[in-house]
Amino acid sequence: MARVKVKSFSVIRDVLGASVVEIDVVHPETVGGLFEALVQKYGPAFKNRIWDPNTGEMVPFLMKLNEETIISSTSDLDKEIQDGDEIVIIFPIGGG
Amino acid sequence: MANGFKYGGYMGQLLRVNLINRTVSKEPLREDWARDFVGGAGLAARILYEELPPKIDPLGPENKLVMMTGPVNGTIIPAASRTAICAKSPYTKSFFHSIFGGFLGPELKFAGYDGLIVEGRASSPVYIWIDDDHVEVRDAAHLWGKDPFKAQEILRKEIGDEEIHIATIGLAGEEKAPYAMILCDIRAAGRGGMGAVMGSKNLKAIAVRGTGGVTVPNILRVYNTALKLNQLVATVPAVQGLSKYGTPRNVAAMNEGGILPTRNWQTEVFKGMKDITGEVMREKVVKGDRACFACSINCTKYSVVPKGKYKAVINGVDYETIYGFGSICEVDNIEALCKADELCDHYGLDLISTALCIAWAMECYEKGIFTKEDTDGIELKFGNVDGMLQMIEKIGKREGLGALLAKGTREAAQIVGKDSYRFTVENKGLEWPGHTCRPFPAAAVGYATGPRGGSHHDIRPTAEKSGLVDRRTLEGKGALAAEVNHWLILCDSMLLCHLGEPIWGPLRISDNTIEALNAVTGWELDYEGARKIAERQWNIIRCFSAREGFTREDDRLPVRFMEEPVPEGPMKGSCIPKETLERLKDDYYAYRGWDLKTGNPTKEKLIELGLDFAIKDVC
């Protein structure tokens, strides 16, 4: 089991209830497993922020792993995570 | 359809006002131009290519100001309420379209017009009053010198109608400051100095009241399209957050990702970020939400700082304010950012250019190029909140150093010398918005080749920022930039809001965009048909620039982006060296069928797009 810190902002933070939450990832201990655990804990309100309900697909976005490494929802869901890791959700960014 | 026009969504006529002799005429909209260029920026580019001689003075009476709507404006389609104000720009010296949201475009259509062409120069200050069929040029001496909101208040009172929609300039526009904006009710046509063009015509305001409606061929189809699009607005994840936090929803995330431009782009991580996020703004200053016509995104925030030295009442702040006066000037006070926003509105200044000019001056000061003698005693260091606000006032009034900064960073650096051009952050004279391209090659070539230069509305970095496309490779980036250009320019001719990017794009023109256009007009365009229109629009704008003398050499990036890698954070080391940029430009021109040497469209491309008339000018 890996206990992971998840940092988020804006409407994802609103769903998670705090800017940083901790969650246990049991199996698989991967980035994809982390999101499954988050859906289990926070339900459709979280899922609908990450998976487009119109297509059923996870939307593309970047994450920051342990301060420096940028990973992506499109290519890094199989990446292993370790106990104590921190992941920042850098949600799809447009501009005004 | 309206006025016997062949296609739905159009009013079928243009309004032309000549300010020299104060005449007003109505002329039919050309059906072939509507079909080939749609409306908005595309149609305005075609009109101005036809009507403006090359190399005219943008602030002379020969220039024309075109306010253009699109066929979707004024219908129930969401995120489709924008309006284009176009002219030859005094700032970038080529065709420019400055686009704003709100209600003015729909109102102009309700008055019966697809667009307004203003030509000549009035001998004294005037405003244009459009009241359905009745149009007149009125004296505006009593409005001259008034800030935009005050001028709007006076006009609503004297006309006796609170429901009119008004575009106004401030002091900056009256004095023809090259990055003066136009305030349209509460929204700004901010970029490219369209306010200066208006001021050069002695035109203080355009006030519009319309009581008609827009006719479509199949109202049930439009209803169903709007229903589907509203459903997408409500559910597509990347659109969420705008209603609550507005465009600043991503400030904190961008900082975490190492892509929040800071300290005049010396870095892209801001240590003071936590105090200027969308969340902080919502908690501390936002008092309400406002939407544009028929839009369910609801992104505009009404904010109040009730007391103290930063007392302000604004519609904002938007992300670009937080970027420009926040991280770029290293100011971490949300109330001060509200004040900066209010001051820009008061003087009628484009806030992005204003902020970047001040940040450039701050860097000059810290590097010893400017001293306190130059700044009238202001210690103009990064993070000096009050110094920054004083400089906005000085730019607005063109006092002291403000007179130099009012010229923009490109001209100011030419005057100052001392290698200060190395930390100007502009292309084609237009200062950069708050969206980096140092880690993103498609965005880099899109910015460099964009007709407006430093505009995040000619290219969007979103595909690379989100991981939808691999940002680490160069392959295919010319094609990606071109296809992003296409969905953007089609949106800017339909007047769709780019905040609907996941719905209208983001990689190429989407089925949603095409369906909105087809439903309203009655056309049955497929993807290739829509793409060809967009390609034609992009090429006519490129031809306009080429006719003005622009070449491949003008497709540049700031020196800082080519020679100074991001120094810290997760994007550390990112930059676009000149040789990489040149390779990307080759890739982009080749994909477009443009000449690699000149960067101009080729004869074959122009024939293919039906732009034969431009061959003599650019080939």
XYZ file of C-alpha atoms in Angstrom:
715
model
C 0.000 0.000 0.000
C 1.200 3.493 -0.827
C -0.023 6.515 1.081
C 0.048 9.438 -1.347
C -0.541 13.168 -0.977
C -2.719 14.736 -3.674
C -2.622 18.488 -4.181
C -5.277 20.161 -6.329
C -6.886 23.496 -7.096
C -10.106 25.129 -8.210
C -13.085 22.839 -8.708
C -11.098 19.652 -8.066
C -9.977 21.025 -4.731
C -13.594 21.873 -4.016
C -14.611 18.250 -4.573
C -11.742 16.843 -2.498
C -12.512 19.317 0.294
C -8.960 20.549 0.853
C -6.008 21.645 -1.224
C -4.008 18.642 -0.008
C -5.533 15.259 0.828
C -3.890 11.946 1.634
C -5.143 8.687 0.211
C -4.139 5.036 0.363
C -3.505 3.377 -2.964
C -3.738 -0.359 -2.611
C -3.698 -1.988 -5.994
C -2.296 -1.223 -8.444
C 0.217 1.132 -6.865
C 0.332 3.324 -9.940
C -0.863 6.753 -11.008
C -3.904 5.083 -12.576
C -4.527 3.228 -9.318
C -4.417 6.515 -7.465
C -7.238 7.910 -9.592
C -9.281 4.760 -9.088
C -8.837 5.193 -5.329
C -9.909 8.824 -5.563
C -13.051 7.841 -7.480
C -13.806 5.193 -4.848
C -13.512 7.723 -2.065
C -15.025 10.838 -3.619
C -17.527 9.315 -6.025
C -19.095 10.771 -9.172
C -18.403 14.363 -8.140
C -14.703 13.658 -8.544
C -15.045 11.307 -11.463
C -16.959 13.884 -13.486
C -14.088 16.323 -13.096
C -11.557 13.894 -14.545
C -13.516 11.683 -16.915
C -15.562 13.490 -19.535
C -19.125 12.239 -18.955
C -19.887 12.826 -22.631
C -17.196 10.452 -23.866
C -16.383 8.357 -20.807
C -12.705 9.090 -21.372
C -10.200 10.493 -18.932
C -9.315 14.001 -20.069
C -5.711 14.925 -20.845
C -3.889 16.807 -18.115
C -0.457 17.097 -16.569
C 0.599 16.232 -13.041
C 3.684 17.017 -11.029
C 5.254 14.137 -9.153
C 7.413 14.964 -6.142
C 8.099 18.590 -6.976
C 9.995 18.304 -10.244
C 8.753 15.566 -12.579
C 5.931 16.359 -14.958
C 3.807 13.383 -15.951
C 0.677 13.111 -18.055
C -2.688 11.417 -17.825
C -2.266 10.425 -21.451
C 0.974 8.462 -21.048
C 1.865 7.852 -17.423
C -1.062 6.085 -15.761
C 1.046 2.936 -15.422
C 3.820 4.762 -13.628
C 4.480 3.266 -10.195
C 4.046 5.395 -7.129
C 5.701 5.017 -3.754
C 4.610 5.540 -0.210
C 5.060 9.232 0.622
C 4.824 10.486 -2.938
C 3.066 13.774 -3.679
C 1.127 14.344 -6.869
C -0.112 17.766 -7.953
C -3.008 17.764 -10.399
C -2.302 20.471 -12.968
C -5.645 20.462 -14.589
C -6.208 21.335 -18.279
C -5.302 24.921 -18.647
C -6.861 27.360 -21.060
C -6.621 31.088 -20.983
C -8.681 34.195 -20.773
C -34.089 35.198 -44.238
C -33.533 38.749 -42.994
C -33.653 41.441 -45.707
C -33.949 38.722 -48.321
C -30.455 37.471 -47.567
C -29.763 33.991 -48.802
C -28.343 32.527 -45.587
C -29.642 32.278 -42.032
C -28.126 34.135 -39.111
C -27.203 37.165 -41.187
C -28.984 40.509 -41.197
C -27.960 40.988 -44.819
C -26.645 44.516 -44.559
C -23.694 46.569 -43.429
C -23.782 50.043 -42.003
C -21.226 52.550 -43.255
C -20.592 55.840 -41.480
C -18.348 58.474 -42.984
C -17.159 60.874 -40.304
C -15.829 63.505 -42.683
C -19.223 64.483 -44.014
C -21.224 62.652 -41.310
C -23.114 60.554 -43.812
C -24.688 57.199 -43.108
C -25.386 54.521 -45.679
C -26.662 50.973 -45.606
C -25.364 48.479 -48.107
C -26.161 44.862 -48.804
C -23.778 42.265 -47.461
C -22.155 40.386 -50.328
C -23.411 36.809 -50.283
C -20.195 35.435 -51.746
C -18.107 37.136 -49.086
C -20.388 35.819 -46.343
C -20.018 32.303 -47.699
C -16.246 32.593 -48.221
C -15.303 34.519 -45.062
C -18.317 33.984 -42.727
C -18.117 37.152 -40.587
C -16.120 38.620 -37.708
C -12.377 38.739 -38.273
C -12.510 36.774 -41.526
C -15.004 39.046 -43.231
C -13.418 42.202 -41.799
C -10.048 41.117 -43.209
C -11.601 40.703 -46.651
C -13.288 44.105 -46.466
C -10.160 45.896 -45.271
C -7.982 44.128 -47.836
C -10.320 45.534 -50.466
C -10.760 49.020 -49.050
C -7.434 49.995 -47.461
C -4.516 50.976 -49.651
C -1.272 49.392 -48.473
C 1.041 51.199 -46.069
C -1.404 53.845 -44.931
C -0.954 55.567 -41.599
C -3.058 53.532 -39.140
C -3.893 56.749 -37.320
C -4.722 58.661 -40.469
C -8.206 59.222 -41.875
C -7.618 56.542 -44.537
C -7.770 53.777 -41.959
C -11.174 52.242 -41.317
C -12.607 50.795 -38.145
C -14.795 47.760 -38.699
C -17.056 46.403 -35.985
C -18.200 43.006 -37.155
C -20.602 40.393 -35.897
C -21.038 36.833 -37.120
C -23.997 34.695 -38.122
C -24.191 32.924 -34.751
C -24.248 36.178 -32.734
C -27.608 36.952 -31.227
C -28.918 33.397 -31.350
C -29.302 31.045 -28.401
C -26.020 29.255 -29.160
C -23.881 29.610 -25.977
C -20.380 31.092 -25.867
C -21.144 32.931 -29.100
C -21.646 36.525 -28.090
C -18.351 38.070 -29.019
C -17.741 40.992 -31.358
C -14.745 41.846 -33.507
C -13.270 45.328 -33.836
C -10.785 45.396 -36.684
C -8.498 47.884 -38.389
C -4.933 48.313 -39.451
C -3.241 48.443 -36.064
C -1.088 51.383 -35.008
C 0.716 48.954 -32.716
C 1.463 45.943 -34.929
C 1.177 47.804 -38.257
C -0.998 45.180 -39.898
C -4.542 43.828 -39.827
C -5.694 43.365 -36.256
C -8.834 41.905 -34.785
C -9.597 42.688 -31.187
C -12.440 40.624 -29.833
C -14.623 41.210 -26.807
C -17.581 39.567 -25.122
C -20.796 40.973 -23.755
C -23.803 42.252 -25.626
C -22.762 44.790 -28.215
C -22.482 42.449 -31.212
C -25.876 40.831 -30.663
C -27.375 44.305 -30.145
C -25.921 45.512 -33.453
C -27.595 42.575 -35.166
C -30.878 43.296 -33.413
C -30.573 46.801 -34.866
C -30.362 45.168 -38.281
C -26.673 45.108 -39.210
C -23.996 42.476 -39.646
C -21.322 45.090 -39.222
C -20.369 48.731 -39.029
C -17.636 50.360 -41.110
C -16.408 53.715 -39.857
C -14.316 55.786 -42.225
C -12.694 59.204 -42.306
C -12.096 61.518 -39.398
C -14.572 63.871 -37.782
C -13.530 67.488 -37.469
C -14.531 67.465 -33.802
C -15.420 64.788 -31.237
C -18.487 62.753 -32.157
C -20.312 59.599 -31.256
C -22.405 57.305 -33.419
C -25.933 56.548 -32.269
C -27.538 53.486 -33.844
C -31.192 53.097 -32.971
C -32.510 50.375 -35.259
C -32.998 52.051 -38.648
C -32.202 55.483 -37.319
C -28.466 56.203 -37.335
C -26.792 59.524 -36.732
C -23.458 61.084 -35.932
C -23.781 63.292 -32.871
C -21.571 65.813 -31.187
C -19.469 64.396 -28.339
C -17.600 67.434 -27.072
C -19.218 66.908 -23.687
C -17.883 63.337 -23.538
C -14.312 64.093 -24.579
C -11.926 63.745 -21.653
C -14.330 61.546 -19.715
C -13.324 58.066 -18.660
C -15.160 55.269 -20.490
C -17.598 54.414 -17.696
C -18.484 58.048 -17.093
C -19.033 58.580 -20.815
C -21.320 55.541 -20.911
C -23.268 56.840 -17.915
C -23.774 60.240 -19.544
C -24.892 58.675 -22.828
C -27.395 56.323 -21.213
C -28.839 59.254 -19.325
C -29.076 61.663 -22.239
C -30.476 59.037 -24.610
C -32.817 57.940 -21.856
C -32.301 54.227 -22.260
C -30.458 52.047 -19.765
C -30.502 49.122 -22.155
C -28.251 50.545 -24.851
C -24.837 49.016 -25.348
C -21.868 51.287 -25.806
C -18.269 51.108 -26.952
C -16.148 53.967 -25.608
C -12.548 55.060 -25.452
C -10.712 56.712 -22.571
C -7.982 59.280 -22.371
C -5.448 56.889 -23.933
C -7.619 56.461 -27.010
C -8.279 60.176 -27.311
C -4.529 60.772 -27.273
C -3.936 57.929 -29.726
C -1.692 55.925 -27.412
C -0.857 52.946 -29.629
C -2.123 50.327 -27.200
C -5.303 52.136 -26.199
C -8.294 49.848 -25.843
C -12.035 50.207 -26.358
C -14.307 49.514 -23.424
C -17.513 47.873 -24.616
C -19.947 48.162 -21.714
C -17.859 46.304 -19.135
C -15.719 44.256 -21.539
C -12.585 45.365 -23.327
C -11.480 45.143 -26.917
C -8.106 45.347 -25.309
C -5.387 44.596 -27.735
C -3.713 46.154 -30.726
C -4.617 49.799 -30.243
C -8.125 49.751 -31.655
C -8.911 52.533 -29.154
C -6.217 54.670 -30.770
C -7.794 54.161 -34.199
C -11.141 55.219 -32.756
C -9.509 58.235 -31.107
C -7.767 59.173 -34.361
C -11.209 59.508 -35.891
C -12.399 61.783 -33.073
C -14.914 59.064 -32.347
C -15.592 58.851 -28.620
C -18.341 56.250 -28.591
C -20.609 53.947 -30.539
C -24.002 53.445 -28.875
C -26.397 50.793 -30.113
C -30.033 49.912 -29.523
C -31.705 47.172 -31.511
C -35.150 45.689 -31.149
C -35.206 43.108 -33.912
C -34.161 39.487 -33.953
C -32.098 36.971 -35.872
C -33.731 34.660 -38.391
C -32.576 31.073 -38.827
C -33.767 28.501 -41.365
C -34.699 25.773 -38.888
C -35.334 26.937 -35.364
C -35.682 23.416 -33.991
C -32.223 22.526 -35.278
C -30.730 25.613 -33.645
C -32.579 24.813 -30.418
C -31.246 21.263 -30.360
C -27.733 22.423 -31.176
C -27.857 24.983 -28.362
C -29.192 22.329 -25.990
C -26.323 20.007 -26.798
C -23.735 22.762 -26.508
C -25.117 23.929 -23.164
C -24.906 20.347 -21.949
C -21.237 20.290 -22.958
C -20.580 23.627 -21.244
C -22.081 22.175 -18.074
C -20.161 18.909 -18.138
C -16.908 19.004 -20.114
C -14.288 18.924 -17.335
C -11.917 21.498 -18.841
C -14.667 24.141 -18.921
C -15.546 23.687 -15.256
C -14.329 26.213 -12.725
C -14.877 29.226 -14.944
C -18.278 29.939 -13.408
C -16.925 30.035 -9.886
C -13.386 31.276 -10.299
C -13.380 32.887 -13.724
C -10.221 32.740 -15.840
C -7.950 32.881 -12.746
C -9.019 29.320 -11.886
C -5.650 27.999 -13.055
C -3.172 30.436 -11.521
C -2.036 28.029 -8.808
C -1.913 25.039 -11.149
C 0.173 26.958 -13.669
C 2.619 27.932 -10.958
C 2.918 24.316 -9.833
C 3.563 23.333 -13.423
C 6.309 25.920 -13.720
C 4.497 27.881 -16.409
C 3.365 31.026 -14.580
C 5.409 33.802 -16.219
C 7.143 35.832 -13.530
C 9.466 38.821 -13.144
C 9.201 39.986 -16.755
C 9.600 36.367 -17.870
C 12.928 35.918 -16.105
C 11.373 32.839 -14.554
C 8.067 30.952 -14.621
C 7.553 30.271 -10.943
C 6.165 32.954 -8.619
C 6.800 32.573 -4.916
C 3.981 34.971 -4.051
C 1.424 33.016 -6.050
C -0.637 31.783 -3.096
C -2.033 35.275 -2.459
C -3.284 35.973 -5.983
C -5.032 32.752 -6.984
C -8.564 32.403 -8.282
C -9.508 30.898 -4.944
C -8.153 33.901 -3.006
C -9.865 36.277 -5.411
C -13.207 34.511 -4.948
C -12.875 34.620 -1.178
C -11.642 38.173 -0.813
C -13.072 40.412 -3.535
C -15.629 38.702 -5.780
C -19.184 39.835 -5.078
C -21.021 38.378 -8.039
C -20.920 36.665 -11.412
C -21.856 38.005 -14.811
C -22.439 36.323 -18.145
C -22.320 37.459 -21.742
C -25.364 37.270 -24.009
C -26.890 33.762 -24.069
C -23.813 32.244 -22.443
C -23.973 29.628 -19.726
C -20.255 29.762 -18.822
C -20.752 32.840 -16.646
C -17.051 33.626 -16.353
C -17.017 37.346 -15.563
C -16.523 38.197 -11.916
C -17.797 41.380 -10.335
C -15.294 42.408 -7.688
C -15.186 45.116 -5.067
C -12.445 46.398 -2.801
C -14.639 48.481 -0.505
C -12.091 50.701 1.187
C -8.456 51.533 1.632
C -5.887 52.760 -0.848
C -6.766 50.034 -3.353
C -10.497 50.757 -3.273
C -11.927 49.576 -6.585
C -15.031 48.308 -8.357
C -14.254 46.176 -11.382
C -15.359 43.369 -13.620
C -12.504 40.982 -13.079
C -9.795 40.447 -12.376
C -9.074 38.078 -15.210
C -6.120 35.760 -15.467
C -4.242 38.210 -17.661
C -4.440 40.862 -14.914
C -3.063 38.436 -12.357
C -0.297 37.468 -14.756
C 0.515 40.982 -15.915
C 0.357 43.045 -12.764
C 0.802 40.069 -10.432
C 3.491 37.562 -11.250
C 5.137 39.566 -14.037
C 5.611 42.566 -11.733
C 5.980 40.302 -8.662
C 3.017 41.830 -6.865
C 1.208 39.466 -4.511
C -1.680 41.663 -3.392
C -5.055 40.792 -4.944
C -6.591 44.120 -3.915
C -3.801 46.019 -5.666
C -4.429 43.959 -8.796
C -8.065 45.065 -8.693
C -6.861 48.661 -8.512
C -4.495 48.123 -11.452
C -7.373 46.696 -13.482
C -9.585 49.650 -12.596
C -6.895 52.159 -13.561
C -6.422 50.525 -16.978
C -10.162 50.743 -17.585
C -10.203 54.338 -16.375
C -7.550 55.442 -18.859
C -8.577 53.005 -21.579
C -5.307 51.065 -21.669
C -4.690 47.500 -22.739
C -3.712 45.956 -19.449
C -1.398 43.286 -20.877
C 0.732 45.787 -22.768
C 0.619 48.236 -19.865
C 1.812 45.589 -17.436
C 4.579 44.329 -19.696
C 5.788 47.890 -20.304
C 6.005 48.472 -16.555
C 7.755 45.128 -15.991
C 10.269 46.023 -18.697
C 10.861 49.370 -16.963
C 11.305 47.548 -13.643
C 13.984 45.373 -15.200
C 15.639 48.442 -16.714
C 15.610 50.038 -13.267
C 17.061 47.031 -11.509
C 19.773 46.738 -14.179
C 20.699 50.387 -13.770
C 19.433 51.541 -17.174
C 16.856 53.743 -15.453
C 17.513 55.692 -12.273
C 15.196 57.529 -9.912
C 15.699 60.586 -12.095
C 14.053 58.728 -14.950
C 11.201 57.454 -12.785
C 10.329 60.740 -11.040
C 11.644 59.358 -7.779
C 9.832 56.030 -7.884
C 11.908 53.077 -6.798
C 10.632 50.996 -9.650
C 11.679 47.563 -8.432
C 9.788 44.348 -8.958
C 7.231 43.940 -6.205
C 6.784 47.687 -5.600
C 2.991 47.730 -5.601
C 2.468 51.446 -5.292
C 5.216 52.217 -7.776
C 3.485 49.987 -10.288
C 0.134 51.735 -9.754
C 1.790 55.145 -10.075
C 3.307 54.049 -13.384
C -0.121 53.079 -14.749
C -1.277 56.609 -13.975
C 1.808 58.050 -15.639
C 1.229 55.980 -18.757
C -2.420 56.995 -18.790
C -1.491 60.663 -18.558
C 1.717 60.289 -20.611
C 3.706 61.911 -17.849
C 7.446 61.499 -17.381
C 8.561 57.917 -17.969
C 4.935 57.097 -18.719
C 5.216 58.970 -22.021
C 8.007 56.610 -23.085
C 6.222 53.479 -21.848
C 3.040 54.525 -23.637
C 4.885 53.849 -26.891
C 5.215 50.128 -26.069
C 8.298 48.109 -25.256
C 9.574 47.728 -28.826
C 9.763 51.459 -29.519
C 10.803 52.285 -25.960
C 13.741 49.870 -26.177
C 14.784 51.374 -29.508
C 14.845 54.812 -27.882
C 16.589 53.697 -24.696
C 19.113 51.359 -26.328
C 21.654 49.714 -23.998
C 20.563 46.253 -25.097
C 17.238 46.767 -23.354
C 15.553 45.060 -26.329
C 16.897 41.798 -24.915
C 14.251 41.839 -22.226
C 11.338 43.121 -24.236
C 8.785 40.328 -24.520
C 6.852 40.980 -27.703
C 6.363 39.871 -31.277
C 5.326 42.262 -34.040
C 5.260 44.892 -31.311
C 2.541 43.225 -29.251
C 3.521 42.248 -25.732
C 3.072 38.672 -24.612
C 0.050 37.293 -22.824
C 0.386 34.984 -19.844
C 0.857 31.725 -21.695
C 4.352 30.468 -22.176
C 5.761 28.741 -25.210
C 9.265 27.997 -23.997
C 8.363 24.344 -23.268
C 5.852 24.110 -26.141
C 7.126 24.049 -29.770
C 3.741 24.245 -31.519
C 2.810 27.227 -29.417
C 6.199 28.799 -30.160
C 5.804 28.627 -33.919
C 2.178 29.691 -33.578
C 3.133 32.798 -31.649
C 6.029 33.589 -34.003
C 3.938 33.313 -37.171
C 0.740 34.749 -35.696
C -0.490 37.855 -37.496
C -0.909 39.682 -34.212
C 2.353 38.495 -32.663
C 2.005 38.242 -28.911
C -1.520 36.896 -28.911
C -2.718 33.676 -27.322
C -5.730 33.840 -29.609
C -3.772 33.059 -32.779
C -2.396 29.921 -31.145
C -3.278 28.001 -28.005
C -0.695 26.051 -26.024
C -3.421 23.902 -24.483
C -2.746 20.690 -26.423
C 0.854 20.662 -25.258
C 0.066 22.032 -21.800
C -2.427 19.277 -21.139
C -0.357 16.379 -22.465
C -2.816 15.782 -25.291
C 0.198 16.197 -27.567
C 3.770 15.365 -26.587
C 5.453 18.687 -25.882
C 8.950 17.213 -26.109
C 9.016 16.543 -29.847
C 9.202 18.880 -32.834
C 7.628 16.537 -35.359
C 4.207 17.558 -36.576
C 4.198 20.823 -34.668
C 3.897 22.992 -37.765
C 0.756 21.104 -38.735
C -0.636 21.300 -35.212
C -0.069 25.061 -35.055
C -1.786 25.536 -38.432
C -4.830 23.502 -37.458
C -5.107 25.361 -34.150
C -4.925 28.607 -36.175
C -7.838 27.299 -38.200
C -10.231 26.539 -35.384
C -9.354 29.846 -33.761
C -9.948 31.979 -36.848
C -13.175 30.168 -37.650
C -14.320 30.892 -34.091
C -13.263 34.517 -34.526
C -15.386 34.773 -37.652
C -18.370 33.130 -35.954
C -17.545 35.106 -32.784
C -17.362 32.041 -30.576
C -15.589 32.434 -27.246
C -12.221 30.694 -26.944
C -13.051 29.729 -23.369
C -15.116 27.025 -25.032
C -11.855 25.611 -26.374
C -12.546 21.953 -25.479
C -15.853 22.281 -27.334
C -14.730 24.281 -30.377
C -11.236 22.704 -30.699
C -8.757 21.962 -29.296
C -6.665 20.224 -31.983
C -8.661 21.193 -35.048
C -12.060 22.563 -36.029
C -14.541 20.417 -34.119
C -17.851 18.954 -35.210
C -19.531 21.183 -32.614
C -18.241 24.296 -34.348
C -19.347 23.121 -37.747
C -22.776 22.127 -36.481
C -23.296 25.536 -34.843
C -22.444 27.228 -38.141
C -24.570 24.899 -40.238
C -27.569 25.069 -37.912
C -27.686 28.862 -37.978
C -26.833 29.495 -41.635
C -28.479 26.496 -43.252
C -25.171 25.492 -44.802
C -24.162 21.857 -44.839
C -20.418 22.187 -44.500
C -18.359 19.104 -43.755
C -14.971 19.256 -42.069
C -13.083 19.898 -45.293
C -15.451 22.682 -46.269
C -15.137 24.392 -42.902
C -11.373 23.950 -42.901
C -11.083 25.532 -46.320
C -12.953 28.616 -45.149
C -10.649 28.888 -42.149
C -7.571 28.417 -44.301
C -8.831 31.134 -46.643
C -9.360 33.461 -43.682
C -5.891 32.803 -42.329
C -4.333 33.381 -45.735
C -6.123 36.660 -46.450
C -4.791 37.979 -43.146
C -1.311 36.759 -44.088
C -1.674 38.486 -47.455
C -2.617 41.701 -45.692
C 0.614 41.520 -43.680
C 2.683 40.562 -46.708
C 1.275 43.526 -48.623
C 2.385 45.733 -45.738
C 5.916 44.387 -46.165
C 6.027 41.680 -43.489
C 8.252 38.701 -44.297
C 9.608 35.562 -42.701
C 12.017 37.739 -40.695
C 9.088 39.232 -38.810
C 8.054 35.804 -37.500
C 10.104 36.002 -34.330
C 10.194 35.124 -30.689
C 11.526 37.356 -27.932
C 15.270 37.003 -27.398
C 14.550 35.871 -23.877
C 12.597 32.849 -25.108
C 15.370 31.836 -27.502
C 18.390 32.450 -25.310
C 17.319 32.207 -21.675
C 16.086 28.768 -20.586
C 13.553 28.647 -17.755
C 15.863 28.714 -14.702
C 13.836 26.718 -12.169
C 10.821 24.541 -11.552
C 9.524 21.553 -13.453
C 10.073 23.216 -16.848
C 13.659 24.125 -15.988
C 15.866 24.277 -19.070
C 13.027 24.911 -21.540
C 13.590 27.369 -24.350
C 13.239 27.589 -28.123
C 16.675 28.304 -29.624
C 16.690 30.293 -32.840
C 17.684 27.307 -34.978
C 14.777 25.325 -33.524
C 12.407 28.160 -34.288
C 13.649 28.393 -37.874
C 13.140 24.649 -38.300
C 9.629 24.951 -36.892
C 8.888 27.835 -39.262
C 10.024 25.741 -42.241
C 7.727 22.979 -41.072
C 4.823 25.390 -40.613
C 5.266 27.190 -43.948
C 5.642 23.904 -45.815
C 2.441 22.539 -44.278
C 0.654 25.719 -45.270
C 1.988 25.709 -48.825
C 3.794 28.987 -48.239
C 7.103 30.067 -49.706
C 9.877 29.031 -47.318
C 12.047 32.002 -48.203
C 9.501 34.804 -47.840
C 6.885 33.181 -45.641
C 4.233 34.421 -48.088
C 1.418 32.329 -49.545
C 2.333 30.973 -52.976
C 0.436 31.678 -56.167
C -0.817 28.073 -56.207
C -2.129 28.337 -52.658
C -3.922 31.599 -53.372
C -5.570 30.160 -56.485
C -6.610 27.066 -54.530
C -8.289 29.272 -51.924
C -9.925 31.654 -54.383
C -7.677 34.522 -53.332
C -6.382 35.186 -56.846
C -6.813 38.922 -56.390
C -3.931 38.934 -53.875
C -1.395 37.332 -56.209
C -0.257 40.669 -57.590
C 0.401 41.947 -54.082
C 2.295 39.106 -52.444
C 3.772 36.710 -55.008
